[in-house]
Amino acid sequence: MIRTPRLFAATLSLGAALVALPAASVLGAGKSRVAEVSDAITEIDVKRAEALLADAGGESRSLSFERARLAIYRGDCDAATATLASPDLRETREGADLAALAESCARATVAGFVLEDQPRGIWLRLQDDADRALAPYVFDVAARARDAITRTLGVDLPRPLRIDLVRDQYSLSAVSGLPVAAAETTGTLAVARWGRVIMITPRAATLGFPWEDTLAHEITHLIVTRATRDYAPLWLQEGLAKRLESSWRAERPFDDRAWADTVARRALENGRSIGIDQLGPSIAMLPTPEAASIAFAEVTSFIGYFLRDAGEPALRMLLADLKGIGARSAEPALRSVTGRSLAEWNAAWQKDLAAAPQPAPGARPPQVPFTRDTARRARLSDLLLEQGRAASAAEVISPVLVPELRDPSLRFRVARAELDAGNQSEAQKALGTLSEIHSVYGAWFALHGRFLRAQGDLAGAEQAFDVGIAVNPLSEDVACEGERAPKGELATAKLPTDPSRSALCRAARDRVRH
Amino acid sequence: MAEPSRILRWTALWHEHVGNRLRRLCLSLAFAAAIAAAHLAWRGTLPARASAAALLLFGLVLGISLLLRERRALSTQRGAIRRILVPIEPELGARALRAEALSTRTETDPTAGSPELARAHFARVLDKVSVERVTAEARRRGARLAFVSLALVSAAFVAVAVEPMRVFEGFDVLVARRGVAPIPLSWLEALRVTVQPPAYLRATEQAILPWGAAQLPESSQIVVRGKPIREGRRLVLTDGKTEVSFVDDGADGVVARWKLQEPATLRVAARFGDVVILDPEALELVPVKDAVPEIELEGAPRTLSLKEHDRIEFEYLVMDDHGLERVELVLRSGAREERRMLLKLDGESKRERGAHALDARDAFLRRMFLPVVATIEARDNEKAKGERWGKSQAVTILPPAIGEPEGLRYAALESARDSLVLLLDQQMETERRKKQALPPAERKQRAEAEKELVAEVLKKLDAVTSNAYAGARLSTGLSTFVLGQARALRAKDVSRRRTEDVLLALDAALRGLGARDAAEVAKRLADAADEVADGARLALRSEKRSRGLERVALALGVLDQGSANLRRLSALGADLGSVAESEIRRIRRAEAAQSLGQVELVARHLAGRLRRPTPSFGSAGGNVESGKGAESPGPASEADKQFDQLMQELEQLAAQHAEQIRRVERSLEEADQAASAEELAAEAKEQADKLRRALQDLPNTGAQAGSARAAAALAREHMNAMAQNLERLALEDAVGNGSSAKDQIHQAERLAADPNRVNDWLDRNERDEIDGAKRPLDEALAWAEQALQRLRDKAAQNAARDLSDAADREDKFAERASNLAGRGSHSEARLPEDVEDSLERAESVMRDAARELASGRGQAGLELQREAQRLLERSSSGRTTDESEPQSSQNQESGDGSQGRKPAQSGEVPAAEQAERAAEFRKRVLDGLSKERRGRLSPAVERYAEGLLE
């Protein structure tokens, strides 16, 4: 019989507490440490994740998994492969998937060339060491883009920023895990995954591509991922990335800010709209390049509308809320920040799009389509020029020059042929001015820069060269500031004075030499 | 002192009656013991032999001890008294012993008493003994001993008499050392030894001498038969280490079988427990091992470069001691091996000579990048020890670097294209100059220069279509395309426009060829990358490190060369080659860091990349993750595609036309069957009977050739054949026979009428018979011709509607052929002149065929259709995208992206040393073609044969 029930109850409670608390602390601490590490990695805070893992003590399957994941984020796929070699990890689905990724990544990246710009906090790994000449440019663009976009979004990005520059889509697939068929179908140039930017080198595309904006686009993805702990929906990721990919730099010719609204409206009108909530797991996995283009336009237009309507502070709050709520859907955060659901926003945006005035003509003048005759002349001119028959090359290609011709590549061909034939003035006339072309073509801008420099407009020339390098840095015309080495005289040909550009020019000529 | 004489007398008596008999008893005992020991030892076991030896020893010892005891006993007085007197008269004997003892004591001890008294006492005691009683006892004792002795000897003799050899054998076994008795004995009579060679030698059993020495094929079965000389022995056949027991052969004999694997000296033996007694005769056998086949390969060992040979000849002689089963050509390169059967034999032939030619374009050789070691290997028919191959010395074939043949071919076509660029420039320059009033001399000079350039281009184009570049040739389709373009340049004055067209067409074809070759070369280079990876993996194992590093170094060298060759093959090749070079640099960085694991990883990545020979970046239009890039103007010429389209349509036309021919054939056949001559059967039989009656009196064969009688005899034969064909309703053949018979009759009449040919006269009777045969023959022939025509008309009627439809279709085919010919002469995709001619002729023949078919002349129309089909097939050369070389039958892999028809499989062309056989073959073909043909396959055969002869 208990004589003092109160004393008994107190003793019992104390005993229970004494047992429960340590148990709770043991259970609670272990689970939360893995989650902490995982979150740190997702937020691309490599140093913090390393510190947490160092403090973790003990070993568990989950911790090993996170260790491997961290290695991948650091770019050390070889180490990740070793960690994931454990049968314990490979037994699980996610362990097996990560192991496969680590192995293919290791194959594509081991013995690569690593360059670091420590002051600016950029880590660059080159699969093809022949891309070394690009490194200064990559560092510069990456640093400027990162700094500008982090300021815009109010989010920092821990250093270093890691970039893998790969040789081809096969390697892109190996390093990122994106299926190669999907990459080839949609023409994927870069992805932001595993805390890194993985981008194809501009040397892979014969006619180049706007790699600077592509790099900035992917950096934006990393920043948004960090800001939201990867809870941002795809429309927000892609919309922001597309919108901000050129925000870090000064405006360039043919930066068409209205293109997104134009394309989105057209898609809505002719029933080819993708829908901002129907993007699937990735735009890169949409079935056609056209679908991908429309998707980009729609999300960009939508974000533009969001910002116009809700403002930048709302955007920052939305990012923070997404991270805080941690839900897979953006609905709660969207409602919380703006008071509206996605469907309501979507409707509002479509209404706004439909009501907006048509864009002014002339922003992108209509293009004269390529005819068969044009193609013939272009090819004949190229063949003649390769054999050093500049006069005949010029004669063959010059008839394509009609007043409506706005294709910069054709104008460039004509100008090049005239220049090689010794007709400088004809070349300049043929090349035309900015108002006589409709898009960016690297070699056109390089030659344009050369002509501007000859006229004494050094600033204009530099700007032109920069535009060229921004799209096709390893073209000889672009890298060598419009100067081509005569056949057989590659070794002694003129080089740009700037050391970086000189290295780029040499690299471009090495490509030609082969 | 007693009277010694009494005791001596007793002793003498005892010796006389007992002593001798005791000696005999001892001998008998020893003899019996020996016989018993022999029988015991015969068992052969160790206990038995030990017991036998012990028994023998015991017998001897007993006998000797008995004798010795007797002698000792009788050598003293006391002993004699005990031995002789005591058993007879015990009391007296005791008294004698006491007296003797006293006498003896008194001799030495004076205190014992008087010696004389003692002696006198002793003598008195002895005097009481009866000599007769002693004698009687001695006789009785002697008799007993004699009896025992006799019994023992008798028993021993019986034991010997029953099986005398058993005793001998027992002794032999008893004294055996190390399990072998010293004295050999014969065990078998009528000994016969036969040898059965192993089954695969297919040799019959043969007998050999049962002694001496012999060399026999390994694994032969030695069979020893005989009749045991003595029953009850366990006979064995032994070589001293192994034994095989003889068993009853069911014919009062025994047999044992021995398999000859090692040299052996065989003997028959009998086993007695642990001991054998060998037969004195031995048979020494030496197995002759089956040797592996020997191969002599002419010219081996040697090393040759594949670039310098179109084909590699292997002339070999294979020999074996017993029989050959298989001869193969074995190709090895690195870790890869391919075996090709050259000869499959029945195991009888011991010597074979042969030859084989390996084409430089062989798929295995093309795939290999490391030296290929080629050997001729042969296996004999011995299977017991598994497959054993004889191998010739090697021919080492050094393949060209990966991509080298393709690079050379590409460079050749590129050079022709570049020459066209110069020609175009020349023409444009001339035009520009003309605007400025060109002086005549310069005009002429420029014209000459242009002609030279045209000639140069044509020369290069001809060369590239006919040459092989380290084994690589242009495909038939692409060659035809190039020749078609060349034809455009052969016109009198080549306009600038035409030059442009040809230039762009060749440029398009060159880029297509380059891209296809780049993809193929990339895949082969992937194998070299795999080799690097495999080598690195091997080197990770410390015991194979140097071998692994060697493989890595070799394969890296191949990769270096191959990637350089790849870069030259169009834009795709430049891209892939650049990728390969970049990855090679990465491999070398890993190698320099001594990280073989990383070397393997990078090499595998490169192999995977090269096996997917797509551009590094390919996108039809918009780029994901960025804006749009620059557009290219599109293809400048579609001549190659137009050509391929033309060829595809031509192939379809040929296939459909062939189907049309089959339909017409079926229609005619059905019509023939429908217009059956069943109703003519009775008439035909009647005609046949008339013919038979008429020919009865014509002479049989046998007359002098060239005589009238001989001609008449031939007529008889033809008439007989005609009668048979009439009965079978083979009217066409019957008409043929009838015509021949008629001709022979005419001959006979002519010869008989010749006054100069005295011996050729026919007597009047025979001439009457000839005349008698003429009329039935004429009637039968006329009837057959009419009946045949009626049948044909009926068949034509039956087939009329089908033939009319066929005529319409044939006309449409002709139109299509005309269209193709027209496109081939006027479009960018020009055809060579001979191809265009063939098409035009095909069109013309088709129209003729249509007319014949429309007129109901099915057979004539069909013949023309077949001719048209031959022309169509001749025109079809394949597409520009076809594989360049035919595949061998062993390697049927189709490459990625390979489109269009597969060319025919290569067959083995008889090599030079088989020219005689090849010539004979051609002669047979020609002979066959010259004969009358029948059957539906005849047209195909004809086309094939014509193709052979062209």
PDB file of C-alpha atoms in Angstrom, chain A residues 78 103-104 106-113 126-130 167-171 174 180-181 184 186-190 200 203-205 207-210 214 217-218 221 238 242 245 283-284 289 292-293 296 367 370-373 375-376 378-380 383-384 386-387 389 391-392 395-396 409-410 413 441 511 514, chain B residues 417-418 421-422 424-426 428-429 431-432 435 496-497 500-501 503-504 507 511 567-568 574-576 578-579 581-583 585-587 589-590 595 598-602 604-609 612 614-639 642 828:
ATOM      1  CA  ASP A  78      35.813   9.716 -57.684  1.00  0.00           C
ATOM      2  CA  GLU A 103      30.533   6.615 -61.675  1.00  0.00           C
ATOM      3  CA  SER A 104      29.579   8.273 -64.909  1.00  0.00           C
ATOM      4  CA  ALA A 106      33.966  10.241 -62.420  1.00  0.00           C
ATOM      5  CA  ARG A 107      34.598   8.890 -65.901  1.00  0.00           C
ATOM      6  CA  ALA A 108      33.950  12.272 -67.406  1.00  0.00           C
ATOM      7  CA  THR A 109      35.832  14.391 -64.889  1.00  0.00           C
ATOM      8  CA  VAL A 110      38.852  12.580 -63.455  1.00  0.00           C
ATOM      9  CA  ALA A 111      42.208  13.937 -64.549  1.00  0.00           C
ATOM     10  CA  GLY A 112      40.444  17.091 -65.664  1.00  0.00           C
ATOM     11  CA  PHE A 113      42.105  20.469 -65.573  1.00  0.00           C
ATOM     12  CA  LEU A 126      37.922  21.839 -67.836  1.00  0.00           C
ATOM     13  CA  GLN A 127      37.421  18.461 -69.415  1.00  0.00           C
ATOM     14  CA  ASP A 128      39.319  19.610 -72.489  1.00  0.00           C
ATOM     15  CA  ASP A 129      42.481  21.441 -71.502  1.00  0.00           C
ATOM     16  CA  ALA A 130      42.414  23.165 -74.856  1.00  0.00           C
ATOM     17  CA  ARG A 167      33.277  18.835 -74.160  1.00  0.00           C
ATOM     18  CA  ASP A 168      29.965  17.531 -75.440  1.00  0.00           C
ATOM     19  CA  GLN A 169      26.423  16.528 -74.631  1.00  0.00           C
ATOM     20  CA  TYR A 170      27.544  13.001 -73.852  1.00  0.00           C
ATOM     21  CA  SER A 171      29.754  14.344 -71.067  1.00  0.00           C
ATOM     22  CA  ALA A 174      27.464  11.805 -67.694  1.00  0.00           C
ATOM     23  CA  VAL A 180      21.705  12.016 -73.246  1.00  0.00           C
ATOM     24  CA  ALA A 181      18.780  11.459 -75.591  1.00  0.00           C
ATOM     25  CA  GLU A 184      20.177  15.876 -77.767  1.00  0.00           C
ATOM     26  CA  THR A 186      16.101  19.597 -76.800  1.00  0.00           C
ATOM     27  CA  GLY A 187      19.577  20.880 -77.532  1.00  0.00           C
ATOM     28  CA  THR A 188      20.541  21.305 -73.886  1.00  0.00           C
ATOM     29  CA  LEU A 189      23.683  23.363 -73.417  1.00  0.00           C
ATOM     30  CA  ALA A 190      23.953  23.518 -69.668  1.00  0.00           C
ATOM     31  CA  ILE A 200      29.174  22.514 -72.768  1.00  0.00           C
ATOM     32  CA  ARG A 203      33.928  24.922 -78.967  1.00  0.00           C
ATOM     33  CA  ALA A 204      31.347  22.120 -79.289  1.00  0.00           C
ATOM     34  CA  ALA A 205      28.973  24.177 -81.403  1.00  0.00           C
ATOM     35  CA  LEU A 207      28.364  28.355 -84.928  1.00  0.00           C
ATOM     36  CA  GLY A 208      28.659  29.013 -81.229  1.00  0.00           C
ATOM     37  CA  PHE A 209      25.916  29.866 -78.752  1.00  0.00           C
ATOM     38  CA  PRO A 210      25.365  32.687 -76.247  1.00  0.00           C
ATOM     39  CA  THR A 214      23.698  30.496 -70.535  1.00  0.00           C
ATOM     40  CA  HIS A 217      21.093  31.425 -66.430  1.00  0.00           C
ATOM     41  CA  GLU A 218      22.504  28.403 -64.635  1.00  0.00           C
ATOM     42  CA  HIS A 221      19.284  28.399 -60.821  1.00  0.00           C
ATOM     43  CA  GLU A 238      13.095  28.858 -65.133  1.00  0.00           C
ATOM     44  CA  LYS A 242      15.517  33.368 -68.062  1.00  0.00           C
ATOM     45  CA  GLU A 245      20.316  35.691 -67.453  1.00  0.00           C
ATOM     46  CA  ILE A 283      12.275  21.915 -69.600  1.00  0.00           C
ATOM     47  CA  ALA A 284      15.221  19.972 -70.981  1.00  0.00           C
ATOM     48  CA  PRO A 289      13.085  22.259 -78.979  1.00  0.00           C
ATOM     49  CA  ALA A 292      11.189  24.137 -74.800  1.00  0.00           C
ATOM     50  CA  SER A 293      11.306  27.609 -76.380  1.00  0.00           C
ATOM     51  CA  PHE A 296      10.831  29.398 -71.527  1.00  0.00           C
ATOM     52  CA  GLN A 367      13.806  37.503 -92.023  1.00  0.00           C
ATOM     53  CA  PHE A 370      17.226  31.072 -97.115  1.00  0.00           C
ATOM     54  CA  THR A 371      16.674  29.957-100.654  1.00  0.00           C
ATOM     55  CA  ARG A 372      18.395  27.145-102.395  1.00  0.00           C
ATOM     56  CA  ASP A 373      20.326  29.612-104.444  1.00  0.00           C
ATOM     57  CA  ALA A 375      22.717  28.017 -99.941  1.00  0.00           C
ATOM     58  CA  ARG A 376      24.539  27.262-103.185  1.00  0.00           C
ATOM     59  CA  ALA A 378      27.221  30.347 -99.589  1.00  0.00           C
ATOM     60  CA  ARG A 379      28.804  26.964-100.040  1.00  0.00           C
ATOM     61  CA  LEU A 380      30.576  27.863-103.267  1.00  0.00           C
ATOM     62  CA  LEU A 383      34.913  26.470-100.963  1.00  0.00           C
ATOM     63  CA  LEU A 384      36.545  29.158-103.045  1.00  0.00           C
ATOM     64  CA  GLU A 386      39.223  27.913 -98.495  1.00  0.00           C
ATOM     65  CA  GLN A 387      41.368  27.634-101.591  1.00  0.00           C
ATOM     66  CA  ARG A 389      40.226  32.313-104.399  1.00  0.00           C
ATOM     67  CA  ALA A 391      37.842  37.292-105.870  1.00  0.00           C
ATOM     68  CA  SER A 392      35.730  34.441-107.172  1.00  0.00           C
ATOM     69  CA  GLU A 395      31.723  37.296-106.971  1.00  0.00           C
ATOM     70  CA  VAL A 396      29.731  34.187-106.137  1.00  0.00           C
ATOM     71  CA  SER A 409      26.091  35.312 -91.446  1.00  0.00           C
ATOM     72  CA  LEU A 410      25.519  35.995 -95.122  1.00  0.00           C
ATOM     73  CA  ARG A 413      30.436  35.932 -95.858  1.00  0.00           C
ATOM     74  CA  TYR A 441      26.406  36.478 -85.319  1.00  0.00           C
ATOM     75  CA  ARG A 511      41.301  24.546 -84.037  1.00  0.00           C
ATOM     76  CA  HIS A 514      43.518  20.791 -87.689  1.00  0.00           C
TER      77      HIS A 514
ATOM     78  CA  ARG B 417      36.757  18.415-105.397  1.00  0.00           C
ATOM     79  CA  ASP B 418      39.498  20.953-104.753  1.00  0.00           C
ATOM     80  CA  VAL B 421      37.220  24.555-107.173  1.00  0.00           C
ATOM     81  CA  LEU B 422      40.291  25.624-109.106  1.00  0.00           C
ATOM     82  CA  LEU B 424      35.551  27.031-111.225  1.00  0.00           C
ATOM     83  CA  ASP B 425      37.860  29.812-110.242  1.00  0.00           C
ATOM     84  CA  GLN B 426      39.581  29.584-113.601  1.00  0.00           C
ATOM     85  CA  MET B 428      35.120  32.753-113.285  1.00  0.00           C
ATOM     86  CA  GLU B 429      38.409  34.521-113.784  1.00  0.00           C
ATOM     87  CA  GLU B 431      34.605  35.503-117.440  1.00  0.00           C
ATOM     88  CA  ARG B 432      35.855  38.482-115.501  1.00  0.00           C
ATOM     89  CA  LYS B 435      34.567  41.689-119.668  1.00  0.00           C
ATOM     90  CA  ARG B 496      30.463  27.457-115.257  1.00  0.00           C
ATOM     91  CA  ARG B 497      27.021  26.464-114.085  1.00  0.00           C
ATOM     92  CA  GLU B 500      29.212  24.541-109.995  1.00  0.00           C
ATOM     93  CA  ASP B 501      26.620  21.784-110.087  1.00  0.00           C
ATOM     94  CA  LEU B 503      31.329  20.722-107.588  1.00  0.00           C
ATOM     95  CA  LEU B 504      28.443  21.014-105.162  1.00  0.00           C
ATOM     96  CA  ASP B 507      31.005  18.266-102.164  1.00  0.00           C
ATOM     97  CA  ARG B 511      30.611  15.346 -96.781  1.00  0.00           C
ATOM     98  CA  ARG B 567      39.922  14.550 -87.714  1.00  0.00           C
ATOM     99  CA  ARG B 568      40.348  14.596 -91.475  1.00  0.00           C
ATOM    100  CA  ALA B 574      36.951  16.864 -86.944  1.00  0.00           C
ATOM    101  CA  ASP B 575      34.602  17.121 -83.984  1.00  0.00           C
ATOM    102  CA  LEU B 576      34.966  13.521 -82.875  1.00  0.00           C
ATOM    103  CA  SER B 578      39.034  16.640 -81.380  1.00  0.00           C
ATOM    104  CA  VAL B 579      37.052  14.961 -78.594  1.00  0.00           C
ATOM    105  CA  GLU B 581      42.451  13.932 -78.707  1.00  0.00           C
ATOM    106  CA  SER B 582      41.210  15.820 -75.691  1.00  0.00           C
ATOM    107  CA  GLU B 583      40.368  12.580 -73.904  1.00  0.00           C
ATOM    108  CA  ARG B 585      45.362  14.047 -73.169  1.00  0.00           C
ATOM    109  CA  ARG B 586      43.244  13.360 -70.098  1.00  0.00           C
ATOM    110  CA  ILE B 587      44.338   9.722 -70.174  1.00  0.00           C
ATOM    111  CA  ARG B 589      47.488  13.102 -67.419  1.00  0.00           C
ATOM    112  CA  ALA B 590      46.095  10.225 -65.403  1.00  0.00           C
ATOM    113  CA  SER B 595      46.617   6.527 -61.468  1.00  0.00           C
ATOM    114  CA  GLN B 598      41.657   6.925 -63.572  1.00  0.00           C
ATOM    115  CA  VAL B 599      43.196   5.799 -66.863  1.00  0.00           C
ATOM    116  CA  GLU B 600      40.595   3.082 -67.015  1.00  0.00           C
ATOM    117  CA  LEU B 601      37.767   5.473 -66.158  1.00  0.00           C
ATOM    118  CA  VAL B 602      38.701   7.996 -68.827  1.00  0.00           C
ATOM    119  CA  ARG B 604      35.824   3.858 -70.760  1.00  0.00           C
ATOM    120  CA  HIS B 605      34.286   7.278 -71.071  1.00  0.00           C
ATOM    121  CA  LEU B 606      36.032   7.797 -74.389  1.00  0.00           C
ATOM    122  CA  ALA B 607      34.898   4.381 -75.628  1.00  0.00           C
ATOM    123  CA  GLY B 608      31.307   5.209 -74.703  1.00  0.00           C
ATOM    124  CA  ARG B 609      31.519   8.549 -76.438  1.00  0.00           C
ATOM    125  CA  ARG B 612      27.809   7.273 -79.961  1.00  0.00           C
ATOM    126  CA  THR B 614      26.942  12.063 -82.899  1.00  0.00           C
ATOM    127  CA  PRO B 615      28.118  15.671 -83.025  1.00  0.00           C
ATOM    128  CA  SER B 616      29.268  17.104 -79.708  1.00  0.00           C
ATOM    129  CA  PHE B 617      26.375  19.451 -79.832  1.00  0.00           C
ATOM    130  CA  GLY B 618      23.455  18.852 -82.097  1.00  0.00           C
ATOM    131  CA  SER B 619      20.201  20.687 -82.073  1.00  0.00           C
ATOM    132  CA  ALA B 620      17.769  21.268 -84.824  1.00  0.00           C
ATOM    133  CA  GLY B 621      16.728  24.628 -83.584  1.00  0.00           C
ATOM    134  CA  GLY B 622      16.183  26.151 -80.225  1.00  0.00           C
ATOM    135  CA  ASN B 623      18.660  25.649 -77.475  1.00  0.00           C
ATOM    136  CA  VAL B 624      17.501  24.884 -73.994  1.00  0.00           C
ATOM    137  CA  GLU B 625      18.945  26.903 -71.174  1.00  0.00           C
ATOM    138  CA  SER B 626      19.732  29.718 -73.550  1.00  0.00           C
ATOM    139  CA  GLY B 627      18.532  31.598 -76.573  1.00  0.00           C
ATOM    140  CA  LYS B 628      18.764  30.516 -80.162  1.00  0.00           C
ATOM    141  CA  GLY B 629      22.078  30.180 -81.928  1.00  0.00           C
ATOM    142  CA  ALA B 630      22.975  31.002 -85.518  1.00  0.00           C
ATOM    143  CA  GLU B 631      21.306  29.191 -88.392  1.00  0.00           C
ATOM    144  CA  SER B 632      23.101  27.603 -91.277  1.00  0.00           C
ATOM    145  CA  PRO B 633      21.883  28.166 -94.839  1.00  0.00           C
ATOM    146  CA  GLY B 634      20.971  24.552 -95.500  1.00  0.00           C
ATOM    147  CA  PRO B 635      22.264  22.096 -98.080  1.00  0.00           C
ATOM    148  CA  ALA B 636      23.776  23.579-101.208  1.00  0.00           C
ATOM    149  CA  SER B 637      23.238  20.502-103.310  1.00  0.00           C
ATOM    150  CA  GLU B 638      20.959  17.563-103.015  1.00  0.00           C
ATOM    151  CA  ALA B 639      22.481  15.673-105.896  1.00  0.00           C
ATOM    152  CA  GLN B 642      18.445  12.758-105.624  1.00  0.00           C
ATOM    153  CA  GLU B 828      21.881  17.134-110.655  1.00  0.00           C
TER     154      GLU B 828
END
